[in-house]
Amino acid sequence: MTNNIYFIANWKMYGSTSILNSLNKLINLSKLKKYHKAKIIYFPPFTLIKDLKKKFIKSKISVGGQNCHHIEDYGSFTGSISPKMLKDLGCKYVILGHSENRTAGENDYDINKKILSALNKNLKVVFCIGETLKEKRKKLTYSVLKKQINQGLKNVKNYRKILIAYEPVWSIGTGVIPKSEELEMNLKKIIKLISKRTKFKLPILYGGSVNNKNINSLKNIGCINGFLVGSASLSSKKFIDIIKKTIN
Ligand code: PGA
């Protein structure tokens, strides 16, 4: 791994203000020259975005939203947050297409609309894709990834603002990670599918049960530009360990 390595902390519906002090060590680590290529981005629940922005103000750690509405600015959508609102809070990124939101009803068409709106508001998009266990067993992984990529990225022009997070759904929150060969094969398929759409080389991240133990094997897989970490990112100690083991 040579260029930037992304470390994404996806807090999901966890976290409270009491967690903020535990981030001091991580902030210090991020300032060390050795870790400059670590691009650390936190995705707390909406309620903590402002606190984290303030916490990270003198560091290069970025903050993003875990989802957003497809309407760019304002509208009568109770419970929703727009790309503009995320921007106003100082977010640089948004996660879109996460499997937990796909399971809750988002389809490729909805995700595409959100991606286009987020890009219009100058947000960078962490676009999540991945097959379910059922699809994997039926050997549908390639066709699922192809559909998610082609429909999700329809009409996208600015690929410089897209990061892909490959997250096999059966790996998220289960403690199970794909075998290295399988993971590498799927990442290569993704790279090929993307290369048909743009010459720009998008960062490709892996997500799904990444922790401070399995990171040693995951980091050796070619073509991974970083990791999307869910539950392990709630512990700064574990998250720091993941960063240190990847970069050392
Ligand atoms: P996990 O979550 O690391 O807890 O499996 C990953 C994710 O949110 O995508």
PDB file of C-alpha atoms and ligand atoms in Angstrom:
ATOM      1  CA  MET A   1       0.000   0.000   0.000  1.00  0.00           C
ATOM      2  CA  THR A   2       1.555   3.265  -1.050  1.00  0.00           C
ATOM      3  CA  ASN A   3      -0.821   6.219  -1.330  1.00  0.00           C
ATOM      4  CA  ASN A   4      -3.515   7.265   1.109  1.00  0.00           C
ATOM      5  CA  ILE A   5      -5.040   4.550   3.207  1.00  0.00           C
ATOM      6  CA  TYR A   6      -8.584   5.229   4.353  1.00  0.00           C
ATOM      7  CA  PHE A   7      -9.777   4.337   7.820  1.00  0.00           C
ATOM      8  CA  ILE A   8     -13.479   4.860   8.114  1.00  0.00           C
ATOM      9  CA  ALA A   9     -15.207   4.724  11.474  1.00  0.00           C
ATOM     10  CA  ASN A  10     -18.905   3.991  11.017  1.00  0.00           C
ATOM     11  CA  TRP A  11     -20.559   4.410  14.395  1.00  0.00           C
ATOM     12  CA  LYS A  12     -24.049   3.489  13.160  1.00  0.00           C
ATOM     13  CA  MET A  13     -26.670   4.239  15.864  1.00  0.00           C
ATOM     14  CA  TYR A  14     -24.095   4.171  18.673  1.00  0.00           C
ATOM     15  CA  GLY A  15     -22.051   6.732  20.548  1.00  0.00           C
ATOM     16  CA  SER A  16     -22.710   9.562  22.971  1.00  0.00           C
ATOM     17  CA  THR A  17     -20.863  12.691  24.083  1.00  0.00           C
ATOM     18  CA  SER A  18     -19.119  10.632  26.782  1.00  0.00           C
ATOM     19  CA  ILE A  19     -17.035   8.949  24.077  1.00  0.00           C
ATOM     20  CA  LEU A  20     -15.373  12.198  22.953  1.00  0.00           C
ATOM     21  CA  ASN A  21     -12.432  12.230  25.366  1.00  0.00           C
ATOM     22  CA  SER A  22     -11.414   8.769  24.266  1.00  0.00           C
ATOM     23  CA  LEU A  23     -10.504  10.277  20.886  1.00  0.00           C
ATOM     24  CA  ASN A  24      -7.547  12.318  22.166  1.00  0.00           C
ATOM     25  CA  LYS A  25      -4.973   9.581  21.534  1.00  0.00           C
ATOM     26  CA  LEU A  26      -6.257   9.070  18.026  1.00  0.00           C
ATOM     27  CA  ILE A  27      -5.960  12.787  17.310  1.00  0.00           C
ATOM     28  CA  ASN A  28      -2.348  12.728  18.522  1.00  0.00           C
ATOM     29  CA  LEU A  29      -1.575   9.681  16.410  1.00  0.00           C
ATOM     30  CA  SER A  30      -3.039  11.321  13.307  1.00  0.00           C
ATOM     31  CA  LYS A  31      -0.550  14.177  13.672  1.00  0.00           C
ATOM     32  CA  LEU A  32       2.527  11.943  13.590  1.00  0.00           C
ATOM     33  CA  LYS A  33       4.366  12.067  10.269  1.00  0.00           C
ATOM     34  CA  LYS A  34       4.352   8.289  10.054  1.00  0.00           C
ATOM     35  CA  TYR A  35       0.566   8.270   9.872  1.00  0.00           C
ATOM     36  CA  HIS A  36       0.065  11.120   7.440  1.00  0.00           C
ATOM     37  CA  LYS A  37      -1.064   8.761   4.730  1.00  0.00           C
ATOM     38  CA  ALA A  38      -3.855   7.529   7.004  1.00  0.00           C
ATOM     39  CA  LYS A  39      -7.028   9.315   5.916  1.00  0.00           C
ATOM     40  CA  ILE A  40      -9.251   8.996   8.946  1.00  0.00           C
ATOM     41  CA  ILE A  41     -12.937   9.770   8.566  1.00  0.00           C
ATOM     42  CA  TYR A  42     -15.569   9.471  11.297  1.00  0.00           C
ATOM     43  CA  PHE A  43     -19.227   8.867  10.549  1.00  0.00           C
ATOM     44  CA  PRO A  44     -21.027   9.390  13.858  1.00  0.00           C
ATOM     45  CA  PRO A  45     -24.814   9.571  14.188  1.00  0.00           C
ATOM     46  CA  PHE A  46     -26.138  12.959  13.011  1.00  0.00           C
ATOM     47  CA  THR A  47     -26.508  14.071  16.643  1.00  0.00           C
ATOM     48  CA  LEU A  48     -22.731  13.948  17.214  1.00  0.00           C
ATOM     49  CA  ILE A  49     -21.452  15.448  13.969  1.00  0.00           C
ATOM     50  CA  LYS A  50     -21.031  18.918  15.421  1.00  0.00           C
ATOM     51  CA  ASP A  51     -19.226  17.633  18.518  1.00  0.00           C
ATOM     52  CA  LEU A  52     -16.824  15.558  16.459  1.00  0.00           C
ATOM     53  CA  LYS A  53     -16.148  18.419  14.040  1.00  0.00           C
ATOM     54  CA  LYS A  54     -15.195  20.553  17.032  1.00  0.00           C
ATOM     55  CA  LYS A  55     -13.080  17.804  18.516  1.00  0.00           C
ATOM     56  CA  PHE A  56     -11.132  17.296  15.281  1.00  0.00           C
ATOM     57  CA  ILE A  57     -10.773  20.999  14.480  1.00  0.00           C
ATOM     58  CA  LYS A  58      -6.977  21.116  14.780  1.00  0.00           C
ATOM     59  CA  SER A  59      -6.443  17.755  13.106  1.00  0.00           C
ATOM     60  CA  LYS A  60      -6.878  16.385   9.615  1.00  0.00           C
ATOM     61  CA  ILE A  61      -9.524  13.893  10.679  1.00  0.00           C
ATOM     62  CA  SER A  62     -12.703  14.381   8.654  1.00  0.00           C
ATOM     63  CA  VAL A  63     -16.327  13.846   9.530  1.00  0.00           C
ATOM     64  CA  GLY A  64     -19.201  12.590   7.399  1.00  0.00           C
ATOM     65  CA  GLY A  65     -22.865  11.664   7.509  1.00  0.00           C
ATOM     66  CA  GLN A  66     -24.099   8.063   7.520  1.00  0.00           C
ATOM     67  CA  ASN A  67     -26.829   8.763   4.975  1.00  0.00           C
ATOM     68  CA  CYS A  68     -28.741  11.668   3.469  1.00  0.00           C
ATOM     69  CA  HIS A  69     -31.934  12.466   1.578  1.00  0.00           C
ATOM     70  CA  HIS A  70     -31.949  12.672  -2.210  1.00  0.00           C
ATOM     71  CA  ILE A  71     -33.326  16.226  -2.123  1.00  0.00           C
ATOM     72  CA  GLU A  72     -30.277  18.473  -2.061  1.00  0.00           C
ATOM     73  CA  ASP A  73     -31.426  21.383   0.077  1.00  0.00           C
ATOM     74  CA  TYR A  74     -34.684  21.520   2.033  1.00  0.00           C
ATOM     75  CA  GLY A  75     -38.100  19.875   1.980  1.00  0.00           C
ATOM     76  CA  SER A  76     -40.939  18.456   4.021  1.00  0.00           C
ATOM     77  CA  PHE A  77     -39.290  15.145   4.877  1.00  0.00           C
ATOM     78  CA  THR A  78     -39.674  14.439   8.563  1.00  0.00           C
ATOM     79  CA  GLY A  79     -36.636  12.792  10.085  1.00  0.00           C
ATOM     80  CA  SER A  80     -34.389  13.354   7.084  1.00  0.00           C
ATOM     81  CA  ILE A  81     -31.130  15.239   6.576  1.00  0.00           C
ATOM     82  CA  SER A  82     -30.143  16.779   3.238  1.00  0.00           C
ATOM     83  CA  PRO A  83     -26.717  16.948   1.580  1.00  0.00           C
ATOM     84  CA  LYS A  84     -26.778  20.720   2.144  1.00  0.00           C
ATOM     85  CA  MET A  85     -27.321  20.205   5.867  1.00  0.00           C
ATOM     86  CA  LEU A  86     -24.378  17.836   6.059  1.00  0.00           C
ATOM     87  CA  LYS A  87     -22.259  20.371   4.184  1.00  0.00           C
ATOM     88  CA  ASP A  88     -23.346  23.159   6.528  1.00  0.00           C
ATOM     89  CA  LEU A  89     -22.228  21.047   9.489  1.00  0.00           C
ATOM     90  CA  GLY A  90     -18.767  20.754   7.960  1.00  0.00           C
ATOM     91  CA  CYS A  91     -19.084  17.217   6.614  1.00  0.00           C
ATOM     92  CA  LYS A  92     -16.897  16.320   3.669  1.00  0.00           C
ATOM     93  CA  TYR A  93     -18.299  12.839   3.149  1.00  0.00           C
ATOM     94  CA  VAL A  94     -21.462  10.789   3.189  1.00  0.00           C
ATOM     95  CA  ILE A  95     -21.933   7.019   3.237  1.00  0.00           C
ATOM     96  CA  LEU A  96     -24.542   5.869   0.709  1.00  0.00           C
ATOM     97  CA  GLY A  97     -25.847   2.425  -0.155  1.00  0.00           C
ATOM     98  CA  HIS A  98     -24.969   0.821   3.172  1.00  0.00           C
ATOM     99  CA  SER A  99     -26.521  -2.635   3.357  1.00  0.00           C
ATOM    100  CA  GLU A 100     -28.375  -1.754   6.549  1.00  0.00           C
ATOM    101  CA  ASN A 101     -30.193   0.961   4.592  1.00  0.00           C
ATOM    102  CA  ARG A 102     -30.674  -1.295   1.578  1.00  0.00           C
ATOM    103  CA  THR A 103     -32.284  -3.850   3.913  1.00  0.00           C
ATOM    104  CA  ALA A 104     -34.501  -1.078   5.279  1.00  0.00           C
ATOM    105  CA  GLY A 105     -35.811  -0.471   1.762  1.00  0.00           C
ATOM    106  CA  GLU A 106     -33.356   1.651  -0.234  1.00  0.00           C
ATOM    107  CA  ASN A 107     -32.931   0.384  -3.770  1.00  0.00           C
ATOM    108  CA  ASP A 108     -30.287   1.104  -6.417  1.00  0.00           C
ATOM    109  CA  TYR A 109     -32.467   3.811  -7.935  1.00  0.00           C
ATOM    110  CA  ASP A 110     -32.853   5.642  -4.597  1.00  0.00           C
ATOM    111  CA  ILE A 111     -29.143   5.316  -3.918  1.00  0.00           C
ATOM    112  CA  ASN A 112     -28.297   6.733  -7.348  1.00  0.00           C
ATOM    113  CA  LYS A 113     -30.474   9.788  -6.709  1.00  0.00           C
ATOM    114  CA  LYS A 114     -28.767  10.325  -3.368  1.00  0.00           C
ATOM    115  CA  ILE A 115     -25.308   9.954  -4.896  1.00  0.00           C
ATOM    116  CA  LEU A 116     -26.054  12.541  -7.591  1.00  0.00           C
ATOM    117  CA  SER A 117     -27.435  15.014  -5.036  1.00  0.00           C
ATOM    118  CA  ALA A 118     -24.532  14.526  -2.651  1.00  0.00           C
ATOM    119  CA  LEU A 119     -22.052  15.091  -5.475  1.00  0.00           C
ATOM    120  CA  ASN A 120     -23.922  18.226  -6.516  1.00  0.00           C
ATOM    121  CA  LYS A 121     -23.396  19.542  -3.009  1.00  0.00           C
ATOM    122  CA  ASN A 122     -19.721  18.714  -3.255  1.00  0.00           C
ATOM    123  CA  LEU A 123     -19.754  15.864  -0.769  1.00  0.00           C
ATOM    124  CA  LYS A 124     -17.490  12.868  -1.301  1.00  0.00           C
ATOM    125  CA  VAL A 125     -19.439   9.632  -1.398  1.00  0.00           C
ATOM    126  CA  VAL A 126     -18.483   6.356   0.234  1.00  0.00           C
ATOM    127  CA  PHE A 127     -20.571   4.064  -1.953  1.00  0.00           C
ATOM    128  CA  CYS A 128     -21.231   0.686  -0.315  1.00  0.00           C
ATOM    129  CA  ILE A 129     -21.835  -2.436  -2.336  1.00  0.00           C
ATOM    130  CA  GLY A 130     -21.873  -6.130  -1.551  1.00  0.00           C
ATOM    131  CA  GLU A 131     -23.742  -9.381  -1.921  1.00  0.00           C
ATOM    132  CA  THR A 132     -25.881 -11.193   0.639  1.00  0.00           C
ATOM    133  CA  LEU A 133     -25.125 -14.743   1.745  1.00  0.00           C
ATOM    134  CA  LYS A 134     -28.008 -16.042  -0.337  1.00  0.00           C
ATOM    135  CA  GLU A 135     -26.667 -14.294  -3.433  1.00  0.00           C
ATOM    136  CA  LYS A 136     -23.156 -15.583  -2.734  1.00  0.00           C
ATOM    137  CA  ARG A 137     -24.449 -19.153  -2.385  1.00  0.00           C
ATOM    138  CA  LYS A 138     -26.318 -18.839  -5.663  1.00  0.00           C
ATOM    139  CA  LYS A 139     -23.060 -17.582  -7.256  1.00  0.00           C
ATOM    140  CA  LEU A 140     -24.658 -14.250  -8.043  1.00  0.00           C
ATOM    141  CA  THR A 141     -21.932 -12.070  -6.511  1.00  0.00           C
ATOM    142  CA  TYR A 142     -20.655 -10.713  -9.805  1.00  0.00           C
ATOM    143  CA  SER A 143     -24.066  -9.876 -11.203  1.00  0.00           C
ATOM    144  CA  VAL A 144     -25.106  -8.220  -7.925  1.00  0.00           C
ATOM    145  CA  LEU A 145     -21.976  -6.068  -7.838  1.00  0.00           C
ATOM    146  CA  LYS A 146     -22.424  -5.194 -11.500  1.00  0.00           C
ATOM    147  CA  LYS A 147     -26.010  -4.101 -10.978  1.00  0.00           C
ATOM    148  CA  GLN A 148     -25.208  -2.123  -7.833  1.00  0.00           C
ATOM    149  CA  ILE A 149     -22.317  -0.338  -9.556  1.00  0.00           C
ATOM    150  CA  ASN A 150     -24.027   0.344 -12.874  1.00  0.00           C
ATOM    151  CA  GLN A 151     -27.302   1.528 -11.388  1.00  0.00           C
ATOM    152  CA  GLY A 152     -25.826   3.300  -8.379  1.00  0.00           C
ATOM    153  CA  LEU A 153     -23.321   5.260 -10.436  1.00  0.00           C
ATOM    154  CA  LYS A 154     -25.621   6.049 -13.357  1.00  0.00           C
ATOM    155  CA  ASN A 155     -25.031   9.572 -14.724  1.00  0.00           C
ATOM    156  CA  VAL A 156     -22.134  10.189 -12.338  1.00  0.00           C
ATOM    157  CA  LYS A 157     -19.554  12.438 -13.953  1.00  0.00           C
ATOM    158  CA  ASN A 158     -17.180  13.326 -11.169  1.00  0.00           C
ATOM    159  CA  TYR A 159     -15.621  10.021 -10.147  1.00  0.00           C
ATOM    160  CA  ARG A 160     -12.920  11.819  -8.176  1.00  0.00           C
ATOM    161  CA  LYS A 161     -15.432  12.193  -5.391  1.00  0.00           C
ATOM    162  CA  ILE A 162     -16.382   8.524  -5.155  1.00  0.00           C
ATOM    163  CA  LEU A 163     -14.885   5.857  -2.908  1.00  0.00           C
ATOM    164  CA  ILE A 164     -16.118   2.289  -3.141  1.00  0.00           C
ATOM    165  CA  ALA A 165     -16.607   0.213   0.005  1.00  0.00           C
ATOM    166  CA  TYR A 166     -16.971  -3.474  -0.758  1.00  0.00           C
ATOM    167  CA  GLU A 167     -18.909  -4.942   2.138  1.00  0.00           C
ATOM    168  CA  PRO A 168     -20.172  -8.491   1.762  1.00  0.00           C
ATOM    169  CA  VAL A 169     -23.427  -8.330   3.708  1.00  0.00           C
ATOM    170  CA  TRP A 170     -22.680 -11.681   5.359  1.00  0.00           C
ATOM    171  CA  SER A 171     -19.503 -10.175   6.848  1.00  0.00           C
ATOM    172  CA  ILE A 172     -21.082  -7.128   8.450  1.00  0.00           C
ATOM    173  CA  GLY A 173     -21.349  -7.556  12.203  1.00  0.00           C
ATOM    174  CA  THR A 174     -20.864 -11.328  12.023  1.00  0.00           C
ATOM    175  CA  GLY A 175     -17.172 -11.696  12.826  1.00  0.00           C
ATOM    176  CA  VAL A 176     -16.746 -13.604   9.557  1.00  0.00           C
ATOM    177  CA  ILE A 177     -14.489 -12.211   6.834  1.00  0.00           C
ATOM    178  CA  PRO A 178     -14.082 -13.575   3.302  1.00  0.00           C
ATOM    179  CA  LYS A 179     -11.163 -15.827   2.462  1.00  0.00           C
ATOM    180  CA  SER A 180      -8.267 -13.792   1.048  1.00  0.00           C
ATOM    181  CA  GLU A 181      -8.515 -15.323  -2.440  1.00  0.00           C
ATOM    182  CA  GLU A 182     -12.253 -14.730  -2.602  1.00  0.00           C
ATOM    183  CA  LEU A 183     -11.893 -11.156  -1.403  1.00  0.00           C
ATOM    184  CA  GLU A 184      -9.107 -10.386  -3.850  1.00  0.00           C
ATOM    185  CA  MET A 185     -11.104 -11.899  -6.685  1.00  0.00           C
ATOM    186  CA  ASN A 186     -14.175  -9.790  -5.877  1.00  0.00           C
ATOM    187  CA  LEU A 187     -12.119  -6.625  -5.495  1.00  0.00           C
ATOM    188  CA  LYS A 188     -10.597  -7.248  -8.917  1.00  0.00           C
ATOM    189  CA  LYS A 189     -14.068  -7.678 -10.377  1.00  0.00           C
ATOM    190  CA  ILE A 190     -15.100  -4.370  -8.853  1.00  0.00           C
ATOM    191  CA  ILE A 191     -12.019  -2.618 -10.238  1.00  0.00           C
ATOM    192  CA  LYS A 192     -12.814  -4.010 -13.678  1.00  0.00           C
ATOM    193  CA  LEU A 193     -16.447  -2.888 -13.506  1.00  0.00           C
ATOM    194  CA  ILE A 194     -15.374   0.598 -12.430  1.00  0.00           C
ATOM    195  CA  SER A 195     -12.721   0.800 -15.144  1.00  0.00           C
ATOM    196  CA  LYS A 196     -15.474   0.403 -17.726  1.00  0.00           C
ATOM    197  CA  ARG A 197     -17.019   3.630 -16.429  1.00  0.00           C
ATOM    198  CA  THR A 198     -13.991   5.816 -15.723  1.00  0.00           C
ATOM    199  CA  LYS A 199     -10.246   5.944 -16.189  1.00  0.00           C
ATOM    200  CA  PHE A 200      -9.912   7.420 -12.730  1.00  0.00           C
ATOM    201  CA  LYS A 201      -8.731   4.904 -10.130  1.00  0.00           C
ATOM    202  CA  LEU A 202     -11.216   5.012  -7.274  1.00  0.00           C
ATOM    203  CA  PRO A 203     -10.129   4.079  -3.767  1.00  0.00           C
ATOM    204  CA  ILE A 204     -11.546   0.633  -2.975  1.00  0.00           C
ATOM    205  CA  LEU A 205     -12.127  -0.140   0.683  1.00  0.00           C
ATOM    206  CA  TYR A 206     -13.109  -3.337   2.426  1.00  0.00           C
ATOM    207  CA  GLY A 207     -15.719  -3.409   5.190  1.00  0.00           C
ATOM    208  CA  GLY A 208     -17.263  -6.158   7.286  1.00  0.00           C
ATOM    209  CA  SER A 209     -16.048  -7.318  10.727  1.00  0.00           C
ATOM    210  CA  VAL A 210     -12.678  -5.587  10.398  1.00  0.00           C
ATOM    211  CA  ASN A 211     -10.955  -5.689  13.797  1.00  0.00           C
ATOM    212  CA  ASN A 212      -7.536  -5.354  15.381  1.00  0.00           C
ATOM    213  CA  LYS A 213      -6.952  -9.112  15.044  1.00  0.00           C
ATOM    214  CA  ASN A 214      -7.904  -9.852  11.439  1.00  0.00           C
ATOM    215  CA  ILE A 215      -6.348  -6.614  10.125  1.00  0.00           C
ATOM    216  CA  ASN A 216      -2.963  -8.334   9.813  1.00  0.00           C
ATOM    217  CA  SER A 217      -4.273 -10.649   7.115  1.00  0.00           C
ATOM    218  CA  LEU A 218      -6.604  -8.096   5.497  1.00  0.00           C
ATOM    219  CA  LYS A 219      -3.878  -5.498   5.044  1.00  0.00           C
ATOM    220  CA  ASN A 220      -1.868  -7.876   2.874  1.00  0.00           C
ATOM    221  CA  ILE A 221      -4.589  -8.230   0.283  1.00  0.00           C
ATOM    222  CA  GLY A 222      -3.608  -6.408  -2.870  1.00  0.00           C
ATOM    223  CA  CYS A 223      -5.786  -3.605  -4.237  1.00  0.00           C
ATOM    224  CA  ILE A 224      -7.324  -2.542  -0.891  1.00  0.00           C
ATOM    225  CA  ASN A 225      -6.994   1.198  -0.236  1.00  0.00           C
ATOM    226  CA  GLY A 226      -8.490   1.180   3.222  1.00  0.00           C
ATOM    227  CA  PHE A 227     -11.103  -0.164   5.598  1.00  0.00           C
ATOM    228  CA  LEU A 228     -14.611   0.658   6.692  1.00  0.00           C
ATOM    229  CA  VAL A 229     -14.810  -0.287  10.350  1.00  0.00           C
ATOM    230  CA  GLY A 230     -18.099  -0.585  12.219  1.00  0.00           C
ATOM    231  CA  SER A 231     -18.194  -1.924  15.763  1.00  0.00           C
ATOM    232  CA  ALA A 232     -14.398  -1.944  16.310  1.00  0.00           C
ATOM    233  CA  SER A 233     -14.319   1.797  15.573  1.00  0.00           C
ATOM    234  CA  LEU A 234     -16.337   2.553  18.702  1.00  0.00           C
ATOM    235  CA  SER A 235     -13.255   1.698  20.726  1.00  0.00           C
ATOM    236  CA  SER A 236     -10.511   4.246  19.935  1.00  0.00           C
ATOM    237  CA  LYS A 237      -8.008   1.737  21.311  1.00  0.00           C
ATOM    238  CA  LYS A 238      -9.031  -0.892  18.768  1.00  0.00           C
ATOM    239  CA  PHE A 239      -9.291   1.651  15.960  1.00  0.00           C
ATOM    240  CA  ILE A 240      -5.791   2.982  16.725  1.00  0.00           C
ATOM    241  CA  ASP A 241      -4.534  -0.599  16.756  1.00  0.00           C
ATOM    242  CA  ILE A 242      -6.073  -1.180  13.319  1.00  0.00           C
ATOM    243  CA  ILE A 243      -4.357   1.945  11.948  1.00  0.00           C
ATOM    244  CA  LYS A 244      -1.008   1.098  13.532  1.00  0.00           C
ATOM    245  CA  LYS A 245      -1.009  -2.500  12.344  1.00  0.00           C
ATOM    246  CA  THR A 246      -1.920  -1.455   8.804  1.00  0.00           C
ATOM    247  CA  ILE A 247       0.719   1.239   8.499  1.00  0.00           C
ATOM    248  CA  ASN A 248       3.601  -0.321  10.442  1.00  0.00           C
TER     249      ASN A 248
HETATM  250  P1  PGA B   1     -18.781  -4.089  11.271  1.00  0.00           P
HETATM  251  O1  PGA B   1     -19.592  -3.053  10.384  1.00  0.00           O
HETATM  252  O2  PGA B   1     -17.322  -3.691  11.199  1.00  0.00           O
HETATM  253  O3  PGA B   1     -19.340  -3.951  12.636  1.00  0.00           O
HETATM  254  O4  PGA B   1     -18.990  -5.434  10.668  1.00  0.00           O
HETATM  255  C1  PGA B   1     -19.153  -2.731   9.108  1.00  0.00           C
HETATM  256  C2  PGA B   1     -20.072  -1.768   8.423  1.00  0.00           C
HETATM  257  O5  PGA B   1     -20.764  -1.015   9.001  1.00  0.00           O
HETATM  258  O6  PGA B   1     -20.175  -1.697   7.274  1.00  0.00           O
END
